[in-house]
Amino acid sequence: MSESEDKPFEASEQRLRQAREKGDIPRSLEVNALLAYAGLFLALIVGGPIAMRRWLAQVSHAEGIAGRTPGASFDAARDIAGTAAVATLALLALPGLFVLVGLLAQRTLLFTSSNLALKGSRINPIGNFGQKFGVKGLVTFSLSLIKVALAATGGWVLFGMLLELLSRAGFMRDSQWVLGLGLVLQYVMALAIGITAALAGADLLWKRLEHRRRLRMTRKEAEDEHKESEGDPHFKALRRQRAVDIAMSSMLADVEKADVVIVNPTHYAVALEWKRGSGRAPVCLAKGTDEIAARIRERAGKHRVPIWSDPPCARALHAAMEVGDEIPVAHFAAVAAAIRFAEAMRKKAKAGW
């Protein structure tokens, strides 16, 4: 029986979260390599010409002052070395920044104690043999083989370009020779980016599929996790919040059916519906304070439900009623005034006022 048949259930959010806390996440080295190459290529394109012109100018200046004064050659060499050092640091900093941003974007930059701990599975020859010669090893070998084939093909083309550059080297000035080498280097980087980009997508997809497959659950694991999650305060809070969100969405959806919304302009809002001829008093469809009150007012405005400002009535109704309740007799007069206002507003709207 295959592992997929042994583990028929997809990994739950809890299982994925626990794996992540242990540092068990899908990582693609090809994606990191692609980002490093892209950063290096950008550094060469943007900063390369500037650094090269400055370096050539310093070399030309050094040749002109060599031997004129004691220590002049040493000072010139120091300036040239300093320029080269700054350029090298800049070239290395940008790829590192790209890789760091990529790790943060993929959420794969994790520092966990379990990753630093010594694990017997890492030095287990049988387990390592299975990784090297199993499906995982076969996929890794296939990707490496494709990379070698693409690199060999691209390298052959670049070798021809380099031979052409060498054949014309005798007729080129120093600056042209350096710029020619820079152009070849750009082609090399473009080739590396192209090859790595082709493999990075496949490698990342494979790593994520393999990670999901490895974390699949047996029926017993799924049942045990369900029992644990029933008593887990974290999941209880999530379920309560989900229930509140569902109830809130349903309540706000009913605001458009209201006849009037009575508000304290900033803190309270109560949406009422009155079915004429039903023999019942107006019914509360929605109520809330602060942010919820603001959302009720916003939805009422969107659906052209009249809003009546009566702070004492809004506070009293909010305290005395729940959603679905009829208004208390003590508030009939205040609510009647609000409904008359709403009917007058609707008549004006129909008349085109």
Coordinates of C-alpha atoms in Angstrom, one line a residue:
M1 CA 0.0 0.0 0.0
S2 CA 1.4 3.4 -1.0
E3 CA 2.0 6.3 1.4
S4 CA -0.8 8.3 -0.2
E5 CA -3.2 5.4 0.5
D6 CA -2.0 5.1 4.1
K7 CA -2.5 8.9 4.5
P8 CA -5.7 9.8 2.7
F9 CA -6.3 13.2 4.4
E10 CA -4.7 16.5 3.5
A11 CA -2.7 18.2 6.2
S12 CA -4.8 20.4 8.4
E13 CA -4.1 24.0 9.2
Q14 CA -3.1 23.0 12.7
R15 CA -0.6 20.4 11.4
L16 CA 0.9 22.9 8.9
R17 CA 1.2 25.4 11.7
Q18 CA 2.9 23.0 14.0
A19 CA 5.3 21.9 11.2
R20 CA 6.2 25.6 10.6
E21 CA 6.9 26.2 14.3
K22 CA 9.4 23.3 14.1
G23 CA 11.0 24.9 11.0
D24 CA 9.6 22.3 8.7
I25 CA 8.7 24.4 5.6
P26 CA 9.2 24.0 1.9
R27 CA 12.5 25.7 0.8
S28 CA 13.8 26.1 -2.7
L29 CA 17.5 26.7 -3.1
E30 CA 16.9 27.4 -6.8
V31 CA 14.6 30.4 -6.0
N32 CA 17.3 31.8 -3.6
A33 CA 19.9 31.3 -6.4
L34 CA 17.6 33.1 -8.9
L35 CA 17.2 36.1 -6.5
A36 CA 21.0 36.2 -5.9
Y37 CA 21.7 36.2 -9.7
A38 CA 19.0 38.8 -10.3
G39 CA 20.5 41.1 -7.6
L40 CA 24.0 40.6 -9.0
F41 CA 22.8 41.3 -12.6
L42 CA 21.0 44.5 -11.5
A43 CA 24.2 45.6 -9.6
L44 CA 26.3 45.0 -12.8
I45 CA 23.8 46.8 -15.0
V46 CA 23.3 49.8 -12.8
G47 CA 26.6 50.2 -10.9
G48 CA 29.0 48.3 -13.2
P49 CA 29.5 51.1 -15.8
I50 CA 29.9 53.7 -13.1
A51 CA 32.5 51.7 -11.2
M52 CA 34.3 50.7 -14.3
R53 CA 34.6 54.3 -15.6
R54 CA 35.9 55.4 -12.2
W55 CA 38.3 52.5 -12.0
L56 CA 39.7 53.2 -15.5
A57 CA 40.1 56.9 -14.7
Q58 CA 42.1 56.0 -11.6
V59 CA 44.2 53.6 -13.6
S60 CA 44.9 56.2 -16.2
H61 CA 45.7 58.8 -13.6
A62 CA 48.1 56.3 -11.8
E63 CA 50.0 55.6 -15.0
G64 CA 50.4 59.4 -15.5
I65 CA 51.8 60.1 -12.0
A66 CA 53.8 56.9 -11.5
G67 CA 57.4 57.7 -10.4
R68 CA 56.8 61.5 -10.2
T69 CA 56.9 61.8 -6.4
P70 CA 57.8 59.4 -3.7
G71 CA 54.8 57.4 -2.6
A72 CA 52.7 58.5 -5.5
S73 CA 52.4 55.0 -6.9
F74 CA 51.5 53.6 -3.5
D75 CA 48.7 56.3 -3.1
A76 CA 47.3 55.5 -6.5
A77 CA 47.3 51.8 -5.9
R78 CA 45.6 52.4 -2.6
D79 CA 42.9 54.4 -4.3
I80 CA 42.4 51.8 -7.0
A81 CA 42.1 49.0 -4.3
G82 CA 39.6 51.1 -2.3
T83 CA 37.4 51.6 -5.4
A84 CA 37.6 47.9 -6.2
A85 CA 36.7 47.0 -2.5
V86 CA 33.7 49.4 -2.5
A87 CA 32.5 48.0 -5.8
T88 CA 32.8 44.4 -4.6
L89 CA 30.9 45.1 -1.4
A90 CA 28.1 46.8 -3.4
L91 CA 28.0 43.8 -5.8
L92 CA 27.7 41.4 -2.9
A93 CA 25.2 43.5 -0.9
L94 CA 22.5 43.7 -3.5
P95 CA 22.2 39.9 -4.1
G96 CA 22.1 39.4 -0.4
L97 CA 19.3 41.9 -0.1
F98 CA 17.4 40.3 -2.9
V99 CA 17.7 36.8 -1.2
L100 CA 16.6 38.3 2.2
V101 CA 13.5 39.9 0.7
G102 CA 12.7 36.6 -1.1
L103 CA 13.0 34.7 2.1
L104 CA 10.7 37.1 3.9
A105 CA 8.2 37.0 1.0
Q106 CA 8.1 33.2 1.0
R107 CA 8.0 33.2 4.8
T108 CA 10.9 30.8 4.9
L109 CA 13.2 32.8 7.1
L110 CA 12.8 31.0 10.4
F111 CA 15.1 30.5 13.4
T112 CA 13.9 27.5 15.5
S113 CA 15.7 25.5 18.1
S114 CA 14.6 22.3 16.4
N115 CA 16.7 23.2 13.4
L116 CA 19.8 23.6 15.5
A117 CA 19.3 20.4 17.5
L118 CA 21.2 17.3 16.5
K119 CA 18.9 14.8 14.9
G120 CA 19.7 11.1 14.3
S121 CA 17.7 11.1 11.1
R122 CA 20.2 13.5 9.5
I123 CA 23.0 10.9 9.9
N124 CA 20.8 7.8 9.4
P125 CA 22.4 6.0 6.4
I126 CA 19.2 4.1 5.6
G127 CA 17.0 7.2 5.6
N128 CA 19.6 9.1 3.6
F129 CA 19.8 6.3 1.1
G130 CA 16.0 6.5 0.6
Q131 CA 16.2 10.2 0.1
K132 CA 19.0 9.9 -2.4
F133 CA 17.6 7.1 -4.5
G134 CA 13.8 7.6 -3.9
V135 CA 11.4 9.8 -5.7
K136 CA 12.9 12.9 -4.1
G137 CA 16.4 12.0 -5.2
L138 CA 15.2 11.2 -8.7
V139 CA 13.6 14.6 -9.0
T140 CA 16.6 16.4 -7.7
F141 CA 18.9 14.5 -10.0
S142 CA 16.6 15.3 -13.0
L143 CA 16.6 19.0 -12.2
S144 CA 20.4 18.9 -11.9
L145 CA 20.7 17.1 -15.2
I146 CA 18.6 19.7 -16.9
K147 CA 20.6 22.4 -15.4
V148 CA 23.9 20.9 -16.7
A149 CA 22.4 20.5 -20.2
L150 CA 21.2 24.1 -20.3
A151 CA 24.4 25.4 -18.9
A152 CA 26.5 23.4 -21.4
T153 CA 24.4 24.7 -24.3
G154 CA 24.6 28.3 -23.1
G155 CA 28.3 28.0 -22.3
W156 CA 29.0 26.9 -25.8
V157 CA 27.3 30.0 -27.2
L158 CA 29.2 32.2 -24.8
F159 CA 32.5 30.5 -25.6
G160 CA 32.0 31.5 -29.2
M161 CA 31.4 35.1 -28.2
L162 CA 34.5 35.1 -26.1
L163 CA 36.6 33.7 -29.0
E164 CA 35.3 36.5 -31.3
L165 CA 36.2 39.0 -28.6
L166 CA 39.7 37.6 -28.3
S167 CA 40.2 37.6 -32.1
R168 CA 39.6 41.4 -32.1
A169 CA 41.6 42.0 -28.9
G170 CA 44.7 43.2 -30.8
F171 CA 42.8 46.0 -32.4
M172 CA 41.0 47.2 -29.3
R173 CA 42.0 49.9 -26.8
D174 CA 42.1 49.0 -23.1
S175 CA 38.8 50.6 -22.3
Q176 CA 37.1 48.7 -25.2
W177 CA 38.6 45.4 -24.0
V178 CA 37.3 46.0 -20.5
L179 CA 33.8 46.9 -21.8
G180 CA 33.8 43.9 -24.0
L181 CA 34.6 41.6 -21.0
G182 CA 31.8 43.4 -19.1
L183 CA 29.4 42.7 -21.9
V184 CA 30.4 39.0 -21.9
L185 CA 29.9 39.0 -18.1
Q186 CA 26.4 40.4 -18.6
Y187 CA 25.5 37.6 -21.0
V188 CA 26.8 35.1 -18.5
M189 CA 24.6 36.5 -15.8
A190 CA 21.6 36.6 -18.2
L191 CA 22.2 33.0 -19.1
A192 CA 22.4 32.0 -15.4
I193 CA 19.2 33.9 -14.6
G194 CA 17.4 32.3 -17.5
I195 CA 18.5 28.7 -16.6
T196 CA 17.7 29.2 -12.9
A197 CA 14.4 30.8 -13.6
A198 CA 13.4 27.8 -15.7
L199 CA 14.3 25.5 -12.8
A200 CA 13.2 27.6 -9.9
G201 CA 9.5 27.4 -10.7
A202 CA 9.6 23.6 -11.1
D203 CA 11.7 23.2 -8.0
L204 CA 9.5 25.4 -5.8
L205 CA 6.3 23.6 -7.0
W206 CA 7.9 20.2 -6.3
K207 CA 9.1 21.2 -2.9
R208 CA 5.6 22.4 -1.9
L209 CA 3.9 19.3 -3.3
E210 CA 6.4 17.1 -1.5
H211 CA 6.0 19.0 1.7
R212 CA 2.2 18.6 1.6
R213 CA 2.5 15.0 0.7
R214 CA 4.8 14.3 3.6
L215 CA 2.4 16.0 6.1
R216 CA -0.7 14.1 5.0
M217 CA -2.6 12.4 7.8
T218 CA -3.9 9.0 8.5
R219 CA -7.5 8.6 9.6
K220 CA -6.4 8.1 13.2
E221 CA -4.2 11.2 13.1
A222 CA -7.1 13.2 11.7
E223 CA -9.5 11.9 14.4
D224 CA -7.0 12.5 17.2
E225 CA -6.3 16.0 16.0
H226 CA -10.0 16.8 15.8
K227 CA -10.5 15.6 19.4
E228 CA -7.5 17.7 20.6
S229 CA -8.7 20.8 18.7
E230 CA -12.2 20.6 20.3
G231 CA -10.6 21.3 23.6
D232 CA -7.9 23.7 22.3
P233 CA -8.6 27.3 23.6
H234 CA -7.1 28.7 20.4
F235 CA -9.5 26.8 18.2
K236 CA -12.4 27.5 20.6
A237 CA -11.7 31.2 20.2
L238 CA -11.5 30.8 16.4
R239 CA -14.9 29.1 16.3
R240 CA -16.5 31.7 18.5
Q241 CA -15.0 34.5 16.4
R242 CA -16.3 32.7 13.2
A243 CA -19.8 32.4 14.7
V244 CA -19.7 36.1 15.7
D245 CA -18.6 37.1 12.2
I246 CA -21.3 35.0 10.5
A247 CA -24.0 36.5 12.8
M248 CA -22.6 40.0 12.2
S249 CA -22.7 39.6 8.5
S250 CA -26.3 38.3 8.6
M251 CA -27.4 41.2 10.8
L252 CA -25.7 43.9 8.6
A253 CA -27.3 42.3 5.5
D254 CA -30.8 42.9 7.1
V255 CA -30.2 46.6 7.5
E256 CA -31.3 47.2 3.9
K257 CA -34.8 45.9 4.8
A258 CA -35.2 48.4 7.7
D259 CA -37.7 51.3 7.6
V260 CA -35.5 53.6 9.7
V261 CA -32.2 53.6 11.6
I262 CA -32.3 55.5 14.9
V263 CA -28.9 56.7 15.9
N264 CA -26.8 58.6 18.5
P265 CA -24.7 60.2 15.8
T266 CA -21.4 58.6 16.9
H267 CA -21.9 55.7 19.3
Y268 CA -25.3 53.9 18.9
A269 CA -27.4 52.7 16.0
V270 CA -30.6 50.6 15.9
A271 CA -32.3 49.5 12.7
L272 CA -36.1 48.9 12.9
E273 CA -38.6 47.3 10.5
W274 CA -42.3 47.9 10.8
K275 CA -44.6 45.6 8.8
R276 CA -47.8 47.6 8.5
G277 CA -51.0 45.7 9.0
S278 CA -49.2 42.8 10.8
G279 CA -50.5 43.9 14.2
R280 CA -46.9 43.9 15.6
A281 CA -44.7 46.7 16.8
P282 CA -41.5 47.6 14.9
V283 CA -38.9 44.9 15.2
C284 CA -35.1 45.3 15.7
L285 CA -33.2 44.1 12.7
A286 CA -29.7 45.2 13.8
K287 CA -28.0 47.1 16.6
G288 CA -24.5 48.0 17.6
T289 CA -22.2 50.5 19.1
D290 CA -19.1 52.4 17.9
E291 CA -17.6 50.5 14.9
I292 CA -20.7 48.3 14.4
A293 CA -22.9 51.4 14.6
A294 CA -20.8 53.0 12.0
R295 CA -21.2 50.0 9.7
I296 CA -24.9 50.0 10.2
R297 CA -25.1 53.7 9.3
E298 CA -22.9 53.1 6.3
R299 CA -25.1 50.3 5.0
A300 CA -28.2 52.3 5.7
G301 CA -26.8 55.2 3.6
K302 CA -25.9 52.8 0.8
H303 CA -29.4 51.4 0.6
R304 CA -31.2 54.8 1.1
V305 CA -32.6 53.8 4.5
P306 CA -33.6 57.0 6.4
I307 CA -31.5 57.8 9.5
W308 CA -33.1 59.5 12.4
S309 CA -31.0 61.1 15.1
D310 CA -32.4 60.6 18.6
P311 CA -29.6 59.9 21.1
P312 CA -31.8 59.1 24.2
C313 CA -34.0 56.8 22.2
A314 CA -31.1 55.1 20.4
R315 CA -29.3 54.4 23.7
A316 CA -32.5 53.1 25.4
L317 CA -33.5 50.8 22.5
H318 CA -30.0 49.4 22.3
A319 CA -30.1 48.6 26.1
A320 CA -33.6 47.2 26.1
M321 CA -33.7 45.1 22.9
E322 CA -32.0 42.2 21.2
V323 CA -32.1 41.5 17.4
G324 CA -35.6 40.1 16.6
D325 CA -37.3 41.8 19.6
E326 CA -40.3 44.2 19.3
I327 CA -39.8 47.6 20.7
P328 CA -41.0 48.1 24.3
V329 CA -44.3 50.0 24.8
A330 CA -42.4 52.8 26.6
H331 CA -40.7 53.8 23.3
F332 CA -43.7 53.7 21.0
A333 CA -44.0 57.5 20.8
A334 CA -40.3 58.1 20.0
V335 CA -40.2 55.3 17.4
A336 CA -43.4 56.6 15.9
A337 CA -41.7 60.0 15.3
A338 CA -38.8 58.3 13.6
I339 CA -41.1 56.3 11.3
R340 CA -43.1 59.4 10.4
F341 CA -39.8 61.1 9.5
A342 CA -38.8 58.1 7.4
E343 CA -42.1 58.0 5.5
A344 CA -41.8 61.8 4.9
M345 CA -38.3 61.3 3.5
R346 CA -39.5 58.5 1.2
K347 CA -42.4 60.6 -0.1
K348 CA -39.9 63.5 -0.9
A349 CA -37.6 61.0 -2.7
K350 CA -40.5 59.7 -4.8
A351 CA -41.5 63.3 -5.6
G352 CA -38.0 64.0 -6.8
W353 CA -37.0 66.4 -4.1

